[in-house]
XYZ file of C-alpha atoms in Angstrom:
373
model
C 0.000 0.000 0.000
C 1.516 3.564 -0.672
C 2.537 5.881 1.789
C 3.122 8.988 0.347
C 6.302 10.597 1.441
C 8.864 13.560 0.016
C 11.448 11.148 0.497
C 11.950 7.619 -1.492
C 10.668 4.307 0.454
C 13.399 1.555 0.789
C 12.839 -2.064 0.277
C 11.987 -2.889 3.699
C 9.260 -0.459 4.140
C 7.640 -2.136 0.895
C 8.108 -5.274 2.226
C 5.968 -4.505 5.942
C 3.799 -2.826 3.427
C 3.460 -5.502 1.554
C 2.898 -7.893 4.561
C -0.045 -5.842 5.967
C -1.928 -5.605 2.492
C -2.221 -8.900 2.256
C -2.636 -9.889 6.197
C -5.816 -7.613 5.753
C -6.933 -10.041 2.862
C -7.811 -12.632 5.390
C -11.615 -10.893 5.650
C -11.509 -12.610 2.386
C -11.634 -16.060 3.947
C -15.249 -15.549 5.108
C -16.376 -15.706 1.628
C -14.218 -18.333 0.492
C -15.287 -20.404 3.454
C -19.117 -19.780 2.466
C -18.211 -20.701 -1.138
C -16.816 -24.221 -0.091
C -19.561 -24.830 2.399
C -21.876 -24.450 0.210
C -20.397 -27.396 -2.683
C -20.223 -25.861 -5.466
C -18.855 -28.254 -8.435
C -15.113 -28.179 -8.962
C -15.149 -25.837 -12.424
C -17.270 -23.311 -10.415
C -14.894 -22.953 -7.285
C -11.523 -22.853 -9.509
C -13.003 -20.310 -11.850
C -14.023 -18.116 -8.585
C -10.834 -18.635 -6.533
C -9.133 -18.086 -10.029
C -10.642 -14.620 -9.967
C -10.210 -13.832 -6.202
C -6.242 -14.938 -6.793
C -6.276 -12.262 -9.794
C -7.944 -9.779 -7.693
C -5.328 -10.168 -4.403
C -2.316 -9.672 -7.214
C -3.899 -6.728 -9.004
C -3.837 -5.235 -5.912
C -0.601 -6.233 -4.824
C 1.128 -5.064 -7.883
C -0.698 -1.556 -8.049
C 2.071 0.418 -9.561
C 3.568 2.161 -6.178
C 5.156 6.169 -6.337
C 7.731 7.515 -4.745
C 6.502 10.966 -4.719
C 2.855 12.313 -4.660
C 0.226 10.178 -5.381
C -0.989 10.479 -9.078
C -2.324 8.331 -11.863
C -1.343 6.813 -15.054
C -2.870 4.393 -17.713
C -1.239 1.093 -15.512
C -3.122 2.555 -12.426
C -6.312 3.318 -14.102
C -6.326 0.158 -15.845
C -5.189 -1.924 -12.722
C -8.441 -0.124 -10.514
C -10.944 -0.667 -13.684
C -9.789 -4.761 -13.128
C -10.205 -4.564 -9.340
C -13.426 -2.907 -9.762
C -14.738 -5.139 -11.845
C -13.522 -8.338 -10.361
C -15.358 -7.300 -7.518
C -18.614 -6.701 -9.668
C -17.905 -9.889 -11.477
C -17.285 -12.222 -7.977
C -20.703 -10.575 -6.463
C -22.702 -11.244 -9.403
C -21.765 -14.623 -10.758
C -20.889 -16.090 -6.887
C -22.190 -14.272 -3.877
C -22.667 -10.938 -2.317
C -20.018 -11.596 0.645
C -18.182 -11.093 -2.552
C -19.030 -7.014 -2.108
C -16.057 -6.840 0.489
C -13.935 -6.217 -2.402
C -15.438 -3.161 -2.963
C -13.629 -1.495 0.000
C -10.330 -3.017 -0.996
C -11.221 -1.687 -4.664
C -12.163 1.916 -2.631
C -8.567 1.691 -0.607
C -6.451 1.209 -3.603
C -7.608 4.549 -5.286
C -7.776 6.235 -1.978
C -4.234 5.710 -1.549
C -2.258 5.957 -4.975
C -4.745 8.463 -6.690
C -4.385 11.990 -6.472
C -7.028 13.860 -3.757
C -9.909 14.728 -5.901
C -9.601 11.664 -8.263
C -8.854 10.180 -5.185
C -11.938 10.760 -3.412
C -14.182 10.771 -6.346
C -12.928 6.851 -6.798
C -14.105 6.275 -3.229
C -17.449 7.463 -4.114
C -17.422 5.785 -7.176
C -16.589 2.477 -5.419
C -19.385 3.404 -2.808
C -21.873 3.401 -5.893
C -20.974 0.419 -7.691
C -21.391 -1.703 -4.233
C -24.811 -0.235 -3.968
C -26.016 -0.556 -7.183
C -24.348 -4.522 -7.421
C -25.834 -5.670 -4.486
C -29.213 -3.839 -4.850
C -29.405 -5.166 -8.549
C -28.454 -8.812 -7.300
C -29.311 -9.579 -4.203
C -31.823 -7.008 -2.795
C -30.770 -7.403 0.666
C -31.208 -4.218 1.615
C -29.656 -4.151 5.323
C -26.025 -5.868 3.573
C -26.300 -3.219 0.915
C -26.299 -0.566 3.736
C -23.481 -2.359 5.909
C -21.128 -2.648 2.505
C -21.934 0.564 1.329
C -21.062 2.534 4.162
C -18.168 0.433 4.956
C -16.513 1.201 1.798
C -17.242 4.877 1.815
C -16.030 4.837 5.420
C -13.076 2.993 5.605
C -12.199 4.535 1.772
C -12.607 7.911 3.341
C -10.577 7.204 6.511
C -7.784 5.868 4.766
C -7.836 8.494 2.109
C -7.353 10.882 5.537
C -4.381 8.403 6.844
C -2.627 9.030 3.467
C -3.092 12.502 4.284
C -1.698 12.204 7.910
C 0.926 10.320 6.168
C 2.086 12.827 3.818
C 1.803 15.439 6.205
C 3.891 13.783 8.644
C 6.918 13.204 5.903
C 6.702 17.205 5.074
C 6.869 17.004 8.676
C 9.945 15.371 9.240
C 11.772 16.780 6.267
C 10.675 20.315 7.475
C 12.972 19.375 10.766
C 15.241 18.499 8.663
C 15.698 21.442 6.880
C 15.877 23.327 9.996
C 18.776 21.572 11.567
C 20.491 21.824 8.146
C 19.541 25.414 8.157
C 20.867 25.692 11.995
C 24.363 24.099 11.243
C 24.836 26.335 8.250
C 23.724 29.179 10.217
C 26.006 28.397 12.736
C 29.187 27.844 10.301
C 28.485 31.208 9.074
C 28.525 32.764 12.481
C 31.986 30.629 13.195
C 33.379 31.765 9.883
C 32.375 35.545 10.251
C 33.436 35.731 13.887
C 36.686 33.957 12.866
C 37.420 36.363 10.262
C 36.604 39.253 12.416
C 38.672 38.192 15.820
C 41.954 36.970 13.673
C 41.775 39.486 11.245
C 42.614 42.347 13.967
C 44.588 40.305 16.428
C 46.976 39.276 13.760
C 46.486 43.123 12.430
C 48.293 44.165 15.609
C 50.306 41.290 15.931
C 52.178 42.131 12.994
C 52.277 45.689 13.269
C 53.974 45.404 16.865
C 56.402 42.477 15.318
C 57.554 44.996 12.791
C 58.046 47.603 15.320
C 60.162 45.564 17.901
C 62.050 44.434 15.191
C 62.901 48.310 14.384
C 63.617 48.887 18.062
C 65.246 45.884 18.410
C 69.395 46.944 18.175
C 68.012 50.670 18.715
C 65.923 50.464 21.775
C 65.716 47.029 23.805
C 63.267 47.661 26.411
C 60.828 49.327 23.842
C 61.104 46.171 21.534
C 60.726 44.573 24.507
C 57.318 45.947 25.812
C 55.905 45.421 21.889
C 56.787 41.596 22.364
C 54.881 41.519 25.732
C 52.124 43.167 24.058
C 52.229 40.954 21.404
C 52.363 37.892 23.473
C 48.919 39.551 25.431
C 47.533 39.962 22.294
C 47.939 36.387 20.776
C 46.555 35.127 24.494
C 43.325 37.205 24.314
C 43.099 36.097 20.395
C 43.363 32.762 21.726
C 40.746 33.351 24.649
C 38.287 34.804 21.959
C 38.493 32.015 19.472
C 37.631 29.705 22.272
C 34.729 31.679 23.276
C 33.614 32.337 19.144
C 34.084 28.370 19.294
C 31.356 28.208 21.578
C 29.206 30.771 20.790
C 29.524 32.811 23.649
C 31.562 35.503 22.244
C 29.987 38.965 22.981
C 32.596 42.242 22.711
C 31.776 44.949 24.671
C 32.465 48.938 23.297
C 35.150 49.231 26.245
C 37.060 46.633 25.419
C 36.922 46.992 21.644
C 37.670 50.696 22.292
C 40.804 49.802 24.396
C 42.031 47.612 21.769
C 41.566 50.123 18.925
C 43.159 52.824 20.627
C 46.537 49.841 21.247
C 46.177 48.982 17.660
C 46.008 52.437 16.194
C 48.868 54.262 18.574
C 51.347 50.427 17.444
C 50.707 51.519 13.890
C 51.740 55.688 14.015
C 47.999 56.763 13.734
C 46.651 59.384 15.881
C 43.183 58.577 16.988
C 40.387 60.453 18.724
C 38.077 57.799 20.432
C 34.574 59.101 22.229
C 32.203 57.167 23.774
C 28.569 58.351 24.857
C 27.449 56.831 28.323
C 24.659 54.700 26.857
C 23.213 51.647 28.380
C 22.370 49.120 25.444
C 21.720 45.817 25.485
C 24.033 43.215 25.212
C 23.470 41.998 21.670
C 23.020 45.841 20.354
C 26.267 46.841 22.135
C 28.202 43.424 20.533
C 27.183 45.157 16.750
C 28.682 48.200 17.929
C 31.503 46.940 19.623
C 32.048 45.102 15.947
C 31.807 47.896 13.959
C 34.746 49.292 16.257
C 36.655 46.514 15.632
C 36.207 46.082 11.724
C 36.660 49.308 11.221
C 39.818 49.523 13.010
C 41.410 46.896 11.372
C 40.247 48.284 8.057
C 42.647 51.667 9.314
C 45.593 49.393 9.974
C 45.447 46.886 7.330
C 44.167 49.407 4.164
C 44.022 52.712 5.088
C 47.616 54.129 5.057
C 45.501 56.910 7.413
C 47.665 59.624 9.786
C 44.555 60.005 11.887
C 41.163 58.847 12.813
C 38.335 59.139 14.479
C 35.941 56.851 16.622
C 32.711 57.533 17.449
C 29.514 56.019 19.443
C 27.047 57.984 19.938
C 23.245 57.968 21.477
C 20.932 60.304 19.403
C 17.028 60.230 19.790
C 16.179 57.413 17.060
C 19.407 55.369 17.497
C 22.282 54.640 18.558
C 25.410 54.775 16.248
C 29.174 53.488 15.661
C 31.304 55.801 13.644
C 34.954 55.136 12.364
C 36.283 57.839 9.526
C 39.801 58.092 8.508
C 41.648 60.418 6.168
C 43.550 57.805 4.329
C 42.765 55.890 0.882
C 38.704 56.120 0.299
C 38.831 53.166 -2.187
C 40.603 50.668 0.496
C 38.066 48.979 2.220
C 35.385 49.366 -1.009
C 32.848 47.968 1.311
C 32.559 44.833 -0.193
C 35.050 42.435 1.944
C 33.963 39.627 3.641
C 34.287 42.030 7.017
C 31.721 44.543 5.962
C 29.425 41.788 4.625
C 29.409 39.731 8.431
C 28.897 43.215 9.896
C 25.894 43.781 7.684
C 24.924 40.449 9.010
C 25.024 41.683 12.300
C 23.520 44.671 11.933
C 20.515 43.353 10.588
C 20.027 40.808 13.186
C 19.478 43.747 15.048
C 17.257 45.740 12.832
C 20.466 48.101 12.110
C 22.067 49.135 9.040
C 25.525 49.826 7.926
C 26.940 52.781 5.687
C 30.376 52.195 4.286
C 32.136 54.212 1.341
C 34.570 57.615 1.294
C 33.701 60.318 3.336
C 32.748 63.448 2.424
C 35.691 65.045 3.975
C 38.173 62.649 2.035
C 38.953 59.246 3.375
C 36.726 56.702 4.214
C 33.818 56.030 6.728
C 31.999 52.846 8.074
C 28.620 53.691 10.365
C 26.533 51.111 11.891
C 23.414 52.110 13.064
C 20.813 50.623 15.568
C 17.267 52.104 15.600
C 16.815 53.820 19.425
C 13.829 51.375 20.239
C 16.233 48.605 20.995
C 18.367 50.309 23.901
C 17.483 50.034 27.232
């Protein structure tokens, strides 16, 4: 029997399918056990046992889908033989014959698609009617076959439902976890990028400056390479933490480590800070922004001076970093700029990056007001 699924069914689930389609043909012994009581003549019970055995491997060799249910010339052929077998048997035997009618209703219920689906139910409904009130007359089996078929047709055209339903089901959890681990890889890669990218930034610039001071000034060289060994241990310590996801820069820090970074590399900085409470996540963007556009100075730039700015205005709250070197280093387009976006987003913010009007080159991230505290 089909289950319809988005995903293909293996070889074992068709074979426990196949063992429960034909463990439900066992209602089929009642008949064949009133046939044989009632001794008919040899030709009479082969031809009808011949026709019950083609019925139970029509069914069984309904062609099966992978994907939604539908309908082809095979299936619409293989349901007009069931249907008709099932005529045939009732007429020319018996009417315990009629149970083949809800068989005949389940088959279409569960390969077909839903309207042809639950028109063949109806159809199948019909047909048992009309047979048995044609044949027979007995009114109260008409009534018992009749709505058996359109009950159990209908039920199991719902379970095919349930069924389907509950394989978007699974496959929608699927897609979420897939969705959660890229999501997460992204967030690794972009924090990555952003804490190694301005640790190594000052690592090298303060390696290049003890090695000047090196013959010329010992103990100066000397305090670069104990920076530089500070700075490689908080790298580490922050790669841990991205590692885990619980890395969350704050404005003071990043602010500290700009002002280390741009004094190493020879460029004068003005740094202000406005004494605004903001949330955790809101001050991590900003403390970002700090931080990427820092780096941007050091590593592009070729600046003399800069300036860093945070501040709290009635509608938002925003991170400014303008320089007066090279406009066209950064371009805005790295894959810095584009996790800050990210970030800023997350937040409802936005981020403005591109030469300033006063020469050089600015980066703004801004957070709409109605997220601080």
């Amino acid at each position: 029997m089909f289950m319809p699924g988005a995903r293909p069914v293996t070889r074992a689930d068709w074979r426990r399918k196949r063992i429960a389609i034909n463990v439900s043909f066992l209602w089929i012994l009642f008949p064949v056990s009133d046939l044989l009581g009632s001794h008919p003549g040899s030709p009479r019970a082969a031809a009808v046992l011949a026709a019950v055995a083609l019925f139970v491997v029509a069914y069984n060799v309904l062609p099966r889908r992978h994907g939604p249910p539908s309908h082809d010339w095979r299936m619409s052929l293989t349901l007009a033989l069931l249907a008709l077998l099932a005529i045939a048997l009732t007429v020319a035997d018996r009417g315990s014959w009629s149970i083949l009618f809800i068989f005949t209703a389940i088959g279409g219920a569960m390969r077909l698609p839903r309207r042809a689906g639950a028109l063949w139910i109806v159809l199948c409904t019909a047909l048992s009617a009309a047979t048995l009130v044609a044949v027979h007359g007995d009114a109260a089996a008409t009534i018992s076959i009749s709505a058996s078929t359109l009950g159990i047709g209908f039920m199991m055209f719902a379970f095919r439902r349930l069924m389907q339903l509950n394989g978007e089901l699974v496959d929608a959890r699927e897609e979420v976890a897939r969705l959660a681990v890229s999501e997460e890889r992204a967030r690794f890669a972009r924090d990555l990028h952003d804490l190694l990218g301005h640790s190594l930034s000052v690592i090298a610039v303060k390696a290049e400056l003890a090695e000047r001071l090196l013959e010329r000034d010992p103990v100066q060289a000397a305090e670069h390479v104990a920076d530089i060994r500070t700075v490689a241990r908080d790298a580490l310590g922050e790669v841990r933490d991205a590692v885990s996801g619980y890395r969350q820069p704050t404005l003071v820090s990043e602010l500290e480590g700009a002002r280390m970074a741009l004094e190493a590399a020879g460029i004068e900085a003005e740094l202000e800070a406005a004494d605004v409470e903001l949330p955790a996540e809101v001050e991590a963007v900003l403390a970002w922004a700090v931080r990427e556009g820092t780096t941007n100075i050091v590593r592009h730039s070729g600046a003399r001076s800069c300036r860093i700015a945070v501040v709290g205005g009635p509608e938002a709250v925003s991170a400014e970093v303008v320089d007066d070197g090279d406009a066209l280093g950064p371009a805005g387009t790295g894959h810095g700029l584009a996790g800050l976006r990210e970030r800023a987003a997350g937040v409802a913010g936005s981020v403005e990056a591109g030469p300033s009007p006063g020469g050089g080159f600015r980066l703004c991230v801004t957070v709409p007001r109605r997220l601080v505290t």
